[in-house]
CSV table of C-alpha atoms in Angstrom, one decimal:
chain,number,residue,atom,x,y,z
A,270,MET,CA,-15.9,0.3,23.8
A,271,ALA,CA,-18.2,2.1,21.4
A,272,GLY,CA,-16.6,5.0,19.8
A,273,GLU,CA,-13.0,3.8,20.4
A,274,PRO,CA,-10.9,4.2,17.3
A,275,PRO,CA,-9.6,1.2,15.5
A,276,LYS,CA,-6.1,0.2,16.5
A,277,CYS,CA,-4.6,-0.5,12.9
A,278,SER,CA,-5.1,3.0,11.9
A,279,PHE,CA,-3.0,6.2,12.0
A,280,ALA,CA,-2.6,9.2,10.5
A,281,ARG,CA,0.7,11.0,8.9
A,282,ILE,CA,0.9,14.4,7.3
A,283,HIS,CA,3.0,15.3,4.6
A,284,TYR,CA,3.0,17.7,1.6
A,285,ARG,CA,2.6,17.2,-2.0
A,286,CYS,CA,3.0,19.8,-4.3
A,287,GLY,CA,2.4,22.7,-1.8
A,288,GLU,CA,-0.9,21.1,-0.5
A,289,GLN,CA,-1.4,19.6,3.0
A,290,GLU,CA,-2.7,16.1,2.5
A,291,LEU,CA,-3.1,12.9,5.1
A,292,ILE,CA,-1.7,9.7,4.6
A,293,ARG,CA,-3.8,7.0,6.5
A,294,VAL,CA,-3.6,3.5,7.1
A,295,LEU,CA,-6.8,1.8,7.1
A,296,PRO,CA,-8.3,-1.7,7.4
A,297,PHE,CA,-10.8,-3.0,4.8
A,298,GLU,CA,-13.2,-3.4,8.0
A,299,ASP,CA,-13.5,0.7,7.8
A,300,ARG,CA,-15.1,1.0,4.3
A,301,ALA,CA,-18.3,1.4,6.1
A,302,ARG,CA,-17.2,3.9,8.1
A,303,ALA,CA,-15.5,5.9,5.3
A,304,PRO,CA,-17.3,4.7,2.0
A,305,ARG,CA,-16.4,8.0,-0.1
A,306,THR,CA,-12.6,7.2,0.8
A,307,PHE,CA,-12.6,3.7,-0.3
A,308,ASP,CA,-15.1,4.2,-3.2
A,309,THR,CA,-12.7,7.0,-4.6
A,310,MET,CA,-9.6,4.4,-4.3
A,311,PHE,CA,-11.4,2.0,-5.9
A,312,GLU,CA,-12.7,4.1,-8.7
A,313,ASP,CA,-9.3,5.2,-9.4
A,314,ARG,CA,-7.8,1.7,-9.7
A,315,LYS,CA,-10.4,1.0,-12.1
A,316,ARG,CA,-9.4,3.8,-14.0
A,317,LEU,CA,-5.3,3.0,-14.0
A,318,PHE,CA,-5.4,-1.0,-13.9
A,319,VAL,CA,-8.5,-1.5,-15.9
A,320,ASP,CA,-9.1,1.4,-18.5
A,321,LEU,CA,-5.5,2.2,-18.7
A,322,LEU,CA,-3.3,-0.7,-18.1
A,323,GLY,CA,-5.9,-3.0,-19.5
A,324,TRP,CA,-5.8,-5.6,-16.7
A,325,ASP,CA,-8.6,-8.4,-16.7
A,326,VAL,CA,-9.7,-8.1,-13.1
A,327,PRO,CA,-13.2,-7.9,-11.5
A,328,VAL,CA,-14.9,-4.6,-11.8
A,329,VAL,CA,-18.0,-3.9,-9.5
A,330,ASP,CA,-21.0,-1.6,-10.6
A,331,GLY,CA,-18.7,-0.7,-13.8
A,332,ARG,CA,-16.8,1.8,-11.7
A,333,LEU,CA,-15.1,-0.1,-8.8
A,334,GLU,CA,-12.0,-2.4,-9.1
A,335,LEU,CA,-12.2,-4.9,-6.2
A,336,ASP,CA,-10.7,-8.4,-6.4
A,337,ALA,CA,-11.1,-11.4,-3.9
A,338,PHE,CA,-8.2,-10.0,-1.7
A,339,ASP,CA,-10.0,-6.6,-1.0
A,340,THR,CA,-11.5,-8.2,2.2
A,341,ASP,CA,-11.2,-8.3,5.8
A,342,GLY,CA,-7.4,-8.4,6.7
A,343,ALA,CA,-6.5,-6.0,3.9
A,344,LEU,CA,-4.7,-2.9,4.9
A,345,TYR,CA,-4.4,0.4,2.8
A,346,VAL,CA,-2.1,2.8,2.8
A,347,MET,CA,-3.8,5.9,1.4
A,348,ALA,CA,-2.8,9.5,0.6
A,349,LEU,CA,-6.1,11.7,0.7
A,350,ASP,CA,-6.9,15.3,-0.1
A,351,ALA,CA,-8.8,17.8,2.4
A,352,ASP,CA,-12.2,16.1,1.4
A,353,GLY,CA,-11.1,12.7,2.3
A,354,ARG,CA,-10.8,11.7,-1.6
A,355,HIS,CA,-8.2,9.3,-3.0
A,356,GLN,CA,-4.7,10.8,-4.4
A,357,GLY,CA,-2.9,7.3,-3.9
A,358,SER,CA,-2.6,4.3,-2.3
A,359,LEU,CA,-1.2,0.6,-1.9
A,360,ARG,CA,-2.5,-2.4,-0.4
A,361,LEU,CA,-1.0,-4.7,2.2
A,362,LEU,CA,-2.0,-8.4,2.4
A,363,PRO,CA,-0.9,-10.6,5.5
A,364,SER,CA,0.9,-13.6,4.1
A,365,ASP,CA,-0.5,-16.1,6.5
A,366,ARG,CA,-3.8,-15.4,4.6
A,367,PRO,CA,-4.7,-15.7,0.9
A,368,HIS,CA,-2.7,-13.3,-1.1
A,369,LEU,CA,-1.5,-12.8,-4.7
A,370,LEU,CA,1.8,-14.6,-4.6
A,371,GLY,CA,0.4,-17.6,-2.3
A,372,THR,CA,-2.4,-18.1,-4.5
A,373,VAL,CA,-1.9,-17.0,-8.0
A,374,PHE,CA,1.6,-16.2,-8.5
A,375,ALA,CA,3.3,-18.9,-6.5
A,376,HIS,CA,5.5,-19.6,-9.7
A,377,LEU,CA,7.3,-16.5,-9.4
A,378,CYS,CA,9.1,-17.9,-6.4
A,379,PRO,CA,11.0,-21.2,-7.1
A,380,LEU,CA,12.2,-21.5,-3.7
A,381,GLY,CA,9.1,-21.0,-1.9
A,382,VAL,CA,6.6,-18.0,-1.1
A,383,PRO,CA,7.6,-16.3,2.0
A,384,GLN,CA,4.7,-16.7,4.7
A,385,GLY,CA,4.2,-15.8,8.1
A,386,SER,CA,2.7,-13.5,10.5
A,387,GLY,CA,5.5,-10.8,10.2
A,388,ILE,CA,5.3,-10.8,6.6
A,389,TYR,CA,3.0,-8.8,4.3
A,390,GLU,CA,2.6,-8.5,0.6
A,391,ILE,CA,2.5,-5.1,-1.1
A,392,THR,CA,-0.1,-5.0,-4.1
A,393,ARG,CA,-2.1,-2.4,-5.9
A,394,LEU,CA,-0.1,0.4,-5.8
A,395,CYS,CA,-2.2,3.1,-7.5
A,396,LEU,CA,-1.0,6.5,-8.6
A,397,PRO,CA,-3.5,8.4,-10.5
A,398,SER,CA,-2.4,9.8,-13.9
A,399,ARG,CA,-4.1,13.2,-13.2
A,400,LEU,CA,-1.5,14.1,-10.7
A,401,GLY,CA,1.2,14.5,-13.1
A,402,ALA,CA,4.8,12.8,-13.1
A,403,ARG,CA,6.0,15.2,-10.4
A,404,CYS,CA,3.3,14.7,-7.8
A,405,ARG,CA,3.1,10.9,-8.4
A,406,LEU,CA,6.6,10.5,-7.6
A,407,ALA,CA,6.1,12.7,-4.3
A,408,VAL,CA,2.8,10.4,-3.4
A,409,ARG,CA,4.7,7.4,-4.2
A,410,ASN,CA,7.5,8.2,-1.8
A,411,ALA,CA,5.0,9.5,1.0
A,412,LEU,CA,3.3,6.3,0.5
A,413,ILE,CA,6.3,4.0,1.0
A,414,SER,CA,7.4,6.2,4.0
A,415,ALA,CA,4.2,5.7,5.9
A,416,MET,CA,4.0,1.9,5.1
A,417,VAL,CA,7.8,1.7,6.4
A,418,ASP,CA,6.7,3.4,9.5
A,419,HIS,CA,3.5,1.3,10.0
A,420,ALA,CA,5.4,-1.8,9.4
A,421,LEU,CA,8.1,-1.0,11.8
A,422,ARG,CA,5.6,-0.2,14.5
A,423,ALA,CA,3.7,-3.2,13.9
A,424,GLY,CA,6.3,-5.7,14.2
A,425,VAL,CA,6.3,-6.5,10.3
A,426,THR,CA,9.9,-7.8,9.3
A,427,ARG,CA,9.5,-8.4,5.8
A,428,LEU,CA,7.4,-7.3,2.7
A,429,THR,CA,6.8,-9.3,-0.6
A,430,GLY,CA,5.3,-8.0,-3.8
A,431,LEU,CA,5.3,-8.8,-7.7
A,432,VAL,CA,5.7,-6.3,-10.4
A,433,GLU,CA,6.6,-5.8,-14.1
A,434,GLU,CA,10.3,-6.6,-14.2
A,435,SER,CA,11.6,-3.1,-15.4
A,436,PHE,CA,10.2,-1.7,-12.0
A,437,ARG,CA,11.5,-4.7,-10.0
A,438,LYS,CA,14.8,-3.4,-10.7
A,439,HIS,CA,14.1,-0.2,-9.7
A,440,VAL,CA,12.4,-1.5,-6.2
A,441,LEU,CA,15.5,-3.7,-5.6
A,442,THR,CA,17.8,-0.3,-5.7
A,443,MET,CA,15.8,2.1,-3.6
A,444,GLY,CA,17.8,1.5,-0.6
A,445,TRP,CA,16.3,-1.1,1.4
A,446,LEU,CA,17.8,-4.7,2.0
A,447,ALA,CA,16.2,-6.3,-1.0
A,448,GLU,CA,16.3,-9.6,-3.0
A,449,PRO,CA,14.5,-11.1,-5.9
A,450,LEU,CA,12.3,-14.3,-5.4
A,451,GLY,CA,13.0,-15.7,-8.5
A,452,PRO,CA,13.4,-15.1,-12.3
A,453,ALA,CA,11.1,-13.1,-14.2
A,454,ILE,CA,8.7,-14.9,-15.9
A,455,ALA,CA,6.4,-14.1,-18.9
A,456,SER,CA,2.6,-13.7,-17.9
A,457,ASP,CA,-0.1,-12.2,-20.5
A,458,GLY,CA,2.4,-10.6,-22.6
A,459,GLN,CA,4.5,-9.1,-20.0
A,460,LEU,CA,7.5,-10.0,-17.7
A,461,LEU,CA,6.6,-10.3,-14.0
A,462,GLY,CA,8.8,-10.6,-11.1
A,463,ALA,CA,8.7,-11.4,-7.2
A,464,PHE,CA,10.7,-9.5,-4.7
A,465,GLN,CA,11.1,-9.4,-0.9
A,466,LEU,CA,12.0,-6.5,1.4
A,467,HIS,CA,13.7,-7.0,4.6
A,468,LEU,CA,12.7,-4.3,7.1
A,469,ASP,CA,14.7,-3.2,10.3
A,470,ASP,CA,15.3,0.2,12.2
A,471,ASP,CA,17.8,1.1,9.6
A,472,THR,CA,15.3,0.9,6.8
A,473,PRO,CA,14.0,4.7,6.9
A,474,THR,CA,17.9,6.0,7.0
A,475,ARG,CA,18.5,3.8,4.0
A,476,LEU,CA,15.6,4.9,2.1
A,477,GLY,CA,16.3,8.6,3.1
A,478,TRP,CA,19.7,8.2,1.3
A,479,THR,CA,18.3,7.6,-2.0
A,480,GLY,CA,15.6,10.4,-1.4
A,481,ILE,CA,12.5,8.2,-1.0
A,482,TYR,CA,11.8,8.1,3.0
A,483,ARG,CA,10.8,11.4,4.4
A,484,GLU,CA,9.6,11.3,8.2
A,485,GLY,CA,6.0,12.8,8.8
A,486,GLU,CA,4.4,14.8,11.1
A,487,GLY,CA,2.6,12.0,13.0
A,488,PRO,CA,1.3,9.5,13.8
A,489,HIS,CA,-1.6,11.2,15.6
A,490,PHE,CA,-5.4,11.3,16.1
A,491,ALA,CA,-7.4,12.6,13.4
A,492,PRO,CA,-11.2,12.4,12.1
A,493,LEU,CA,-12.1,10.0,9.6
A,494,PRO,CA,-12.6,11.9,6.3
A,495,ASP,CA,-16.2,11.3,6.2
A,496,GLY,CA,-16.5,12.7,9.7
A,497,SER,CA,-17.6,9.4,11.3
A,498,GLY,CA,-15.2,8.5,13.9
A,499,MET,CA,-11.4,9.0,14.7
A,500,ILE,CA,-8.4,7.4,13.4
A,501,GLY,CA,-6.0,6.3,16.1
A,502,LEU,CA,-2.5,5.0,17.0
A,503,LEU,CA,-1.5,1.5,16.5
A,504,PRO,CA,-1.5,-0.2,19.6
A,505,GLU,CA,1.2,0.2,22.2
A,506,GLU,CA,3.5,-2.7,22.8
A,507,GLY,CA,1.6,-5.5,25.1
A,508,ASP,CA,-1.8,-3.8,24.1
A,509,ASP,CA,-4.3,-6.4,22.8
A,510,GLY,CA,-4.9,-5.4,19.0
A,511,PRO,CA,-5.5,-7.4,15.8
A,512,GLU,CA,-3.4,-10.2,15.0
A,513,HIS,CA,-2.4,-8.7,11.6
A,514,SER,CA,-1.6,-5.1,11.0
A,515,GLY,CA,-0.2,-4.5,8.3
A,516,GLY,CA,7.1,3.4,-7.2
A,517,GLN,CA,5.9,4.1,-9.9
A,518,GLY,CA,4.1,6.0,-12.3
A,519,ALA,CA,0.6,5.5,-13.8
A,520,ASP,CA,2.1,3.6,-16.7
A,521,GLU,CA,4.0,1.0,-14.6
A,522,ASP,CA,2.5,-2.4,-13.6
A,523,ALA,CA,2.3,-3.1,-10.0
A,524,ARG,CA,-0.1,-5.8,-9.2
């Protein structure tokens, strides 16, 4: 039906450094409806991953960092300011479609890359350096909280990812049930390692014990940042929805 909100998206309220912000989960397909939101995210990704960290990744129009996995099926957990501009984000890729571990970094998983409809890959955690260390940490924790909420509502049971080894050690001790998927391996001058996170109803509590998880005031309906429609709830159980639904500082490397 025309005007019906996308079923993969929801909003979550949290507070960062005294300012009210929204955390939104948006599919790539919403880019046309919220171009400013997506473009400010891709611009921040270029500043962080290309300009600061020196990654050799594609840049569009000299300002937007998009790769082959920024396409239909990708989900983005975004922190946005009152004007709908990007303040931090991460990307979730369905593992039964092309994703980084499955197509580029499979060698990091000697026992096999976890794949399936209930498994998503975390990539492109972007925390802009302009926020400062304290606010980057707050935004990171809020993104993780919203990601876990979304995953549990959508029936996602596992999350995978690859990061620089020093940060992987931190990820594995955040409080969730986590495991390495293989040894750290040198790649382009740095040590990268893959990990897997197991999600269940106790995950928010476990992350809360370490101060990471914070329950949000949501999900609820809210306008898209560009004023072009409504962000809605995930589908209720039994509703027909899409098959696929869905820290660190600026100097840390997360693919």
